[in-house]
Short mmCIF file of C-alpha atoms in Angstrom, two decimals:
data_model
loop_
_atom_site.label_atom_id
_atom_site.label_comp_id
_atom_site.label_asym_id
_atom_site.label_seq_id
_atom_site.Cartn_x
_atom_site.Cartn_y
_atom_site.Cartn_z
CA MET A 1 -4.41 -14.66 15.38
CA VAL A 2 -2.54 -12.20 16.69
CA ILE A 3 -2.23 -10.85 20.18
CA VAL A 4 -0.67 -6.90 21.02
CA GLU A 5 -0.73 -6.64 24.47
CA LYS A 6 -1.60 -3.23 25.95
CA GLU A 7 -0.82 -1.50 28.79
CA GLU A 8 -4.90 -1.89 30.10
CA GLY A 9 -4.71 -5.46 29.01
CA SER A 10 -4.13 -7.72 25.36
CA VAL A 11 -6.13 -7.13 22.37
CA ILE A 12 -6.89 -9.67 19.90
CA ILE A 13 -6.48 -8.92 15.98
CA SER A 14 -8.08 -11.39 14.10
CA GLN A 15 -6.43 -13.24 11.07
CA GLU A 16 -8.44 -11.31 8.47
CA ASP A 17 -7.58 -7.94 10.20
CA THR A 18 -3.75 -9.25 9.78
CA LYS A 19 -4.00 -9.96 6.51
CA LYS A 20 -5.46 -6.48 5.37
CA ARG A 21 -3.17 -4.68 7.05
CA THR A 22 0.04 -6.58 5.16
CA TYR A 23 -1.78 -5.66 1.67
CA ASN A 24 -2.43 -1.60 2.65
CA ILE A 25 1.38 -2.45 3.79
CA LYS A 26 2.81 -4.41 0.62
CA ASN A 27 0.94 -2.49 -1.50
CA PHE A 28 2.09 0.88 0.41
CA ILE A 29 5.58 0.12 -0.16
CA GLU A 30 5.41 -1.56 -4.21
CA LYS A 31 5.89 -4.86 -3.47
CA LEU A 32 2.72 -6.43 -4.50
CA LEU A 33 3.48 -8.23 -8.16
CA ILE A 34 -0.02 -6.52 -9.76
CA TYR A 35 1.53 -2.97 -9.03
CA TYR A 36 4.14 -3.99 -11.80
CA GLU A 37 2.07 -5.75 -14.17
CA LEU A 38 -0.33 -2.26 -13.57
CA GLU A 39 2.93 0.35 -13.61
CA LYS A 40 3.66 -1.64 -17.17
CA ARG A 41 0.46 -1.68 -18.66
CA ASN A 42 -0.53 1.86 -18.58
CA ASP A 43 2.50 4.58 -17.81
CA GLU A 44 0.44 7.67 -18.12
CA MET A 45 -0.89 6.51 -14.86
CA PHE A 46 2.79 6.27 -12.97
CA GLU A 47 4.05 9.29 -14.79
CA LYS A 48 6.02 11.28 -12.11
CA LYS A 49 4.61 14.73 -13.70
CA CYS A 50 2.45 16.75 -12.08
CA GLN A 51 -1.31 16.21 -12.73
CA LYS A 52 -2.34 19.52 -13.51
CA CYS A 53 0.09 21.14 -15.90
CA ARG A 54 1.55 17.66 -17.03
CA GLN A 55 5.19 19.39 -17.33
CA GLU A 56 6.37 19.65 -13.95
CA GLU A 57 8.40 16.33 -12.00
CA GLU A 58 6.98 15.46 -9.21
CA ASP A 59 8.57 14.14 -6.09
#
């Protein structure tokens, strides 16, 4: 359980909420092993080309 201090008082965040936030952050920065496995299996899904024209590279 995490206690976050705010000006009005403290807010208690559950362990489940903390796990969800951690998962989302790790997934966002592509640190989860699952992301790399998906990338290996389906290269087309992770192409840097535009999804509409499939010619120009996106940033």
